[in-house]
Amino acid sequence: MRKKFVAGNWKMNLNASEAQSLAAELKAQFEVCENADTIDVAVCPPFVYLSSVAAALEGSTVELGAQDVYFEGNGAYTGEISVEMLKDVGCRYAIVGHSERRHVIGETNELINRKLHSALAGGLEPILCIGELLEEREKGQTEAVIERHLRKGLKGVGKEQMLNVTIAYEPVWAIGTGKTATPAQAQEAHEFTRKILADIFDEEVAQATRIQYGGSVKPSNAAELMSQPDVDGALVGGASLKTDDFMGIIKGGIPPQGDCSSCCRNCGK
Ligand code: PGA
């Protein structure tokens, strides 16, 4: 069974002391969370706070991720950050191809693919974001966009390497808008994503790959979204900036222990 994976993307938010406090609070709350070992958790702070957040998380099982990474190893690339630098400050993961980088900064699938390859080659685990704009959904192009993002983003990636890749399906119309995809819409897109992964690689890779959902995930909808058979976790923006909300989401991803009578995580079962 795929272990659920919840990651917080702090985006361009917080100052140094807020970032440190948020990490320290999360560490403290996650430590006492029941069955914390049944879920993987990471936070992705802005680059400039990675070191201080790493220090605040020392000794915690909450992992560190970056919001982006550059594909070159070093040199004259003003403003960019390499895989080695991220590993040096304690990152395990790096988000690549977030929709804000695709649509605000203008990143292409080709650039995202190069970033993904360099992350994998250097031992970072990429979280590849995919997903359609509202106008693409309205024109019935959701599946075509998912397929294009997967085929181009994962071009040249080997089956073995896929063990270290997480996919995040994030419909752009649901990001930061408060409009969450319904559990059925998320499941449909995730099932399709898995089908394409099976076509690119094979059924085994498709079944082993974790696919997170992202887009206005909050404590009140997390459990139901993550109880869908193909939803293996969440990539959380806004709600990851408050410890209680993020912990509520994490708890929603922890598989119910025992029978339903002793648990009500509102999963809809
Ligand atoms: P949101 O962002 O949770 O604020 O919608 C999700 C994301 O962009 O990863």
Short mmCIF file of C-alpha atoms and ligand atoms in Angstrom, two decimals:
data_model
loop_
_atom_site.label_atom_id
_atom_site.label_comp_id
_atom_site.label_asym_id
_atom_site.label_seq_id
_atom_site.Cartn_x
_atom_site.Cartn_y
_atom_site.Cartn_z
CA MET A 1 0.00 0.00 0.00
CA ARG A 2 1.24 3.49 -0.80
CA LYS A 3 2.10 5.51 2.29
CA LYS A 4 0.36 8.87 2.27
CA PHE A 5 2.56 11.93 1.82
CA VAL A 6 1.52 15.43 2.91
CA ALA A 7 3.78 18.35 2.01
CA GLY A 8 3.38 22.02 2.91
CA ASN A 9 4.38 24.57 0.30
CA TRP A 10 4.93 27.82 2.16
CA LYS A 11 5.38 29.74 -1.12
CA MET A 12 6.68 33.33 -0.70
CA ASN A 13 5.32 33.78 2.81
CA LEU A 14 6.56 34.35 6.39
CA ASN A 15 9.62 36.08 7.81
CA ALA A 16 12.60 34.36 9.44
CA SER A 17 11.20 34.17 12.94
CA GLU A 18 7.73 33.09 11.77
CA ALA A 19 9.28 30.34 9.64
CA GLN A 20 11.29 29.08 12.57
CA SER A 21 8.32 29.14 14.97
CA LEU A 22 6.06 27.37 12.47
CA ALA A 23 8.66 24.61 12.03
CA ALA A 24 9.20 24.28 15.78
CA GLU A 25 5.44 24.08 16.46
CA LEU A 26 4.98 21.51 13.73
CA LYS A 27 7.84 19.41 15.08
CA ALA A 28 6.33 19.50 18.58
CA GLN A 29 2.80 18.62 17.45
CA PHE A 30 3.86 15.94 14.98
CA GLU A 31 5.99 14.26 17.66
CA VAL A 32 2.93 13.63 19.83
CA CYS A 33 0.59 12.82 16.93
CA GLU A 34 -0.74 9.27 17.15
CA ASN A 35 0.45 6.96 14.38
CA ALA A 36 2.71 9.65 12.93
CA ASP A 37 4.89 6.89 11.50
CA THR A 38 2.11 5.90 9.10
CA ILE A 39 2.42 9.10 7.06
CA ASP A 40 5.26 11.07 5.42
CA VAL A 41 5.34 14.82 6.02
CA ALA A 42 7.50 17.57 4.57
CA VAL A 43 7.61 21.36 4.50
CA CYS A 44 8.94 23.50 1.66
CA PRO A 45 9.93 26.94 2.99
CA PRO A 46 11.38 29.76 0.89
CA PHE A 47 15.05 29.12 0.00
CA VAL A 48 16.36 31.74 2.44
CA TYR A 49 14.78 29.99 5.43
CA LEU A 50 15.76 26.41 4.57
CA SER A 51 18.73 26.33 6.95
CA SER A 52 16.91 27.79 9.93
CA VAL A 53 13.90 25.55 9.33
CA ALA A 54 16.25 22.55 9.06
CA ALA A 55 17.70 23.51 12.45
CA ALA A 56 14.23 23.91 13.97
CA LEU A 57 13.24 20.47 12.63
CA GLU A 58 16.40 18.72 13.84
CA GLY A 59 15.50 15.31 15.28
CA SER A 60 12.01 15.41 13.71
CA THR A 61 10.69 13.02 11.07
CA VAL A 62 9.21 16.03 9.26
CA GLU A 63 11.36 16.37 6.14
CA LEU A 64 12.53 19.43 4.28
CA GLY A 65 11.84 20.28 0.65
CA ALA A 66 12.58 23.18 -1.67
CA GLN A 67 10.01 24.98 -3.81
CA ASP A 68 12.15 24.78 -6.92
CA VAL A 69 15.64 23.79 -8.08
CA TYR A 70 17.89 24.68 -11.01
CA PHE A 71 19.28 22.09 -13.40
CA GLU A 72 22.90 23.27 -13.58
CA GLY A 73 25.41 22.15 -10.96
CA ASN A 74 27.12 25.49 -10.39
CA GLY A 75 28.40 28.55 -12.18
CA ALA A 76 27.15 31.84 -13.56
CA TYR A 77 23.40 31.39 -13.02
CA THR A 78 22.44 34.45 -11.03
CA GLY A 79 19.66 33.86 -8.59
CA GLU A 80 19.45 30.10 -9.09
CA ILE A 81 19.94 27.30 -6.53
CA SER A 82 21.49 23.90 -7.34
CA VAL A 83 20.65 20.39 -6.20
CA GLU A 84 23.90 20.18 -4.21
CA MET A 85 23.10 23.40 -2.37
CA LEU A 86 19.67 22.09 -1.43
CA LYS A 87 21.09 18.81 -0.21
CA ASP A 88 23.76 20.70 1.68
CA VAL A 89 21.11 22.46 3.77
CA GLY A 90 19.17 19.28 4.44
CA CYS A 91 16.55 19.03 1.68
CA ARG A 92 15.18 15.68 0.71
CA TYR A 93 12.55 16.90 -1.75
CA ALA A 94 12.19 19.60 -4.39
CA ILE A 95 8.95 20.74 -6.00
CA VAL A 96 9.32 21.10 -9.78
CA GLY A 97 6.84 22.56 -12.21
CA HIS A 98 4.52 24.19 -9.70
CA SER A 99 1.72 25.94 -11.59
CA GLU A 100 2.85 29.33 -10.29
CA ARG A 101 6.23 28.70 -11.89
CA ARG A 102 4.59 27.47 -15.10
CA HIS A 103 2.05 30.28 -15.40
CA VAL A 104 3.54 33.24 -13.53
CA ILE A 105 7.24 32.75 -14.27
CA GLY A 106 6.71 30.99 -17.63
CA GLU A 107 8.49 27.67 -17.10
CA THR A 108 8.10 25.17 -19.92
CA ASN A 109 7.74 21.39 -19.75
CA GLU A 110 11.24 21.12 -21.23
CA LEU A 111 12.78 23.23 -18.45
CA ILE A 112 10.80 21.33 -15.81
CA ASN A 113 12.03 18.03 -17.26
CA ARG A 114 15.66 19.20 -17.01
CA LYS A 115 15.11 20.23 -13.39
CA LEU A 116 13.53 16.86 -12.62
CA HIS A 117 16.45 14.98 -14.16
CA SER A 118 19.03 16.98 -12.30
CA ALA A 119 17.16 16.52 -8.99
CA LEU A 120 17.06 12.75 -9.54
CA ALA A 121 20.69 12.54 -10.65
CA GLY A 122 21.79 14.46 -7.56
CA GLY A 123 19.69 12.44 -5.11
CA LEU A 124 16.81 14.84 -4.45
CA GLU A 125 13.28 13.48 -4.66
CA PRO A 126 11.21 15.64 -7.01
CA ILE A 127 7.52 16.42 -6.57
CA LEU A 128 6.33 17.03 -10.12
CA CYS A 129 3.25 19.28 -10.26
CA ILE A 130 0.76 18.86 -13.08
CA GLY A 131 -2.73 20.18 -13.69
CA GLU A 132 -5.05 22.19 -15.88
CA LEU A 133 -6.17 25.82 -15.94
CA LEU A 134 -9.87 26.62 -15.54
CA GLU A 135 -10.26 27.42 -19.25
CA GLU A 136 -8.63 24.10 -20.14
CA ARG A 137 -11.06 22.22 -17.86
CA GLU A 138 -14.00 24.12 -19.37
CA LYS A 139 -12.86 23.19 -22.88
CA GLY A 140 -12.65 19.52 -21.87
CA GLN A 141 -8.86 19.48 -22.08
CA THR A 142 -8.10 18.28 -18.54
CA GLU A 143 -6.89 14.84 -19.59
CA ALA A 144 -4.84 16.20 -22.48
CA VAL A 145 -3.06 18.63 -20.15
CA ILE A 146 -2.37 15.94 -17.54
CA GLU A 147 -1.01 13.64 -20.23
CA ARG A 148 1.19 16.34 -21.74
CA HIS A 149 2.60 17.40 -18.36
CA LEU A 150 3.37 13.77 -17.52
CA ARG A 151 4.86 12.70 -20.84
CA LYS A 152 7.01 15.82 -21.23
CA GLY A 153 7.86 16.26 -17.55
CA LEU A 154 8.93 12.62 -17.15
CA LYS A 155 10.64 12.24 -20.53
CA GLY A 156 13.74 10.06 -20.24
CA VAL A 157 13.07 9.04 -16.63
CA GLY A 158 13.77 5.35 -15.88
CA LYS A 159 11.47 2.97 -14.03
CA GLU A 160 13.88 2.71 -11.08
CA GLN A 161 14.07 6.49 -10.83
CA MET A 162 10.29 6.71 -10.55
CA LEU A 163 10.58 5.24 -7.04
CA ASN A 164 11.84 8.68 -6.03
CA VAL A 165 9.26 10.78 -7.87
CA THR A 166 5.99 12.04 -6.42
CA ILE A 167 3.33 13.51 -8.70
CA ALA A 168 1.13 16.34 -7.42
CA TYR A 169 -2.12 16.83 -9.35
CA GLU A 170 -3.07 20.44 -8.78
CA PRO A 171 -5.93 21.85 -10.85
CA VAL A 172 -4.88 25.49 -11.19
CA TRP A 173 -8.46 26.75 -10.67
CA ALA A 174 -8.40 25.21 -7.19
CA ILE A 175 -5.11 26.71 -6.03
CA GLY A 176 -5.49 29.48 -3.49
CA THR A 177 -9.09 30.06 -4.58
CA GLY A 178 -10.94 28.17 -1.87
CA LYS A 179 -12.50 26.07 -4.68
CA THR A 180 -11.45 22.50 -4.02
CA ALA A 181 -11.93 19.77 -6.60
CA THR A 182 -14.60 17.41 -5.34
CA PRO A 183 -13.27 14.07 -4.15
CA ALA A 184 -14.81 12.54 -7.29
CA GLN A 185 -13.07 15.07 -9.58
CA ALA A 186 -9.76 14.46 -7.81
CA GLN A 187 -10.16 10.69 -8.00
CA GLU A 188 -10.99 10.85 -11.70
CA ALA A 189 -7.88 12.91 -12.49
CA HIS A 190 -5.67 10.74 -10.29
CA GLU A 191 -6.96 7.54 -11.87
CA PHE A 192 -6.23 8.98 -15.28
CA THR A 193 -2.75 10.05 -14.12
CA ARG A 194 -2.05 6.51 -12.97
CA LYS A 195 -3.27 5.15 -16.31
CA ILE A 196 -0.81 7.39 -18.17
CA LEU A 197 2.00 6.36 -15.80
CA ALA A 198 1.21 2.73 -16.63
CA ASP A 199 1.42 3.57 -20.31
CA ILE A 200 4.72 5.46 -20.00
CA PHE A 201 6.32 2.94 -17.59
CA ASP A 202 4.29 -0.10 -16.54
CA GLU A 203 1.53 -1.09 -14.16
CA GLU A 204 3.95 -1.74 -11.31
CA VAL A 205 5.42 1.77 -11.50
CA ALA A 206 1.94 3.25 -11.81
CA GLN A 207 0.76 1.42 -8.69
CA ALA A 208 3.86 2.38 -6.70
CA THR A 209 3.90 6.10 -7.56
CA ARG A 210 2.39 8.47 -5.02
CA ILE A 211 0.02 11.06 -6.43
CA GLN A 212 -0.78 13.99 -4.16
CA TYR A 213 -3.78 16.27 -4.63
CA GLY A 214 -3.27 20.02 -4.26
CA GLY A 215 -5.65 22.97 -4.39
CA SER A 216 -7.40 24.49 -1.35
CA VAL A 217 -6.88 21.43 0.83
CA LYS A 218 -8.02 22.17 4.39
CA PRO A 219 -8.69 20.16 7.54
CA SER A 220 -12.40 19.88 6.65
CA ASN A 221 -11.86 18.25 3.23
CA ALA A 222 -8.50 16.49 3.65
CA ALA A 223 -9.69 13.14 4.99
CA GLU A 224 -12.35 12.70 2.33
CA LEU A 225 -9.96 13.66 -0.48
CA MET A 226 -7.26 11.34 0.81
CA SER A 227 -9.69 8.47 1.30
CA GLN A 228 -10.07 8.27 -2.51
CA PRO A 229 -8.28 5.17 -3.78
CA ASP A 230 -5.82 7.04 -6.02
CA VAL A 231 -5.20 10.09 -3.81
CA ASP A 232 -2.00 9.42 -1.88
CA GLY A 233 -1.60 12.63 0.03
CA ALA A 234 -1.75 16.38 -0.38
CA LEU A 235 0.38 19.32 -1.43
CA VAL A 236 -0.87 22.14 0.74
CA GLY A 237 -0.32 25.87 0.27
CA GLY A 238 -2.28 28.34 2.43
CA ALA A 239 -3.35 25.86 5.09
CA SER A 240 0.25 24.77 5.70
CA LEU A 241 1.03 28.20 7.19
CA LYS A 242 -0.95 27.48 10.36
CA THR A 243 0.19 24.59 12.51
CA ASP A 244 -3.30 23.58 13.63
CA ASP A 245 -4.65 23.54 10.08
CA PHE A 246 -1.66 21.65 8.71
CA MET A 247 -1.83 19.13 11.55
CA GLY A 248 -5.56 18.71 10.87
CA ILE A 249 -4.73 17.85 7.26
CA ILE A 250 -1.94 15.46 8.27
CA LYS A 251 -4.31 13.67 10.65
CA GLY A 252 -6.79 13.37 7.80
CA GLY A 253 -4.19 11.38 5.87
CA ILE A 254 -3.38 8.95 8.67
CA PRO A 255 -5.11 5.68 7.84
CA PRO A 256 -7.93 4.87 10.26
CA GLN A 257 -6.64 2.45 12.88
CA GLY A 258 -8.95 -0.37 13.85
CA ASP A 259 -12.64 -0.09 13.08
CA CYS A 260 -14.59 3.02 12.19
CA SER A 261 -16.39 3.19 15.53
CA SER A 262 -13.21 4.41 17.22
CA CYS A 263 -12.42 7.01 14.60
CA CYS A 264 -14.25 9.85 12.98
CA ARG A 265 -11.97 11.65 10.59
CA ASN A 266 -14.90 12.52 8.44
CA CYS A 267 -13.64 10.34 5.61
CA GLY A 268 -17.11 9.61 4.38
CA LYS A 269 -16.96 5.86 5.10
P1 PGA B 1 -3.41 26.10 -1.82
O1 PGA B 1 -2.09 25.87 -2.71
O2 PGA B 1 -3.46 24.96 -0.84
O3 PGA B 1 -3.18 27.43 -1.14
O4 PGA B 1 -4.55 26.10 -2.75
C1 PGA B 1 -1.72 24.57 -3.14
C2 PGA B 1 -0.44 24.62 -3.92
O5 PGA B 1 -0.23 25.56 -4.71
O6 PGA B 1 0.40 23.72 -3.79
#
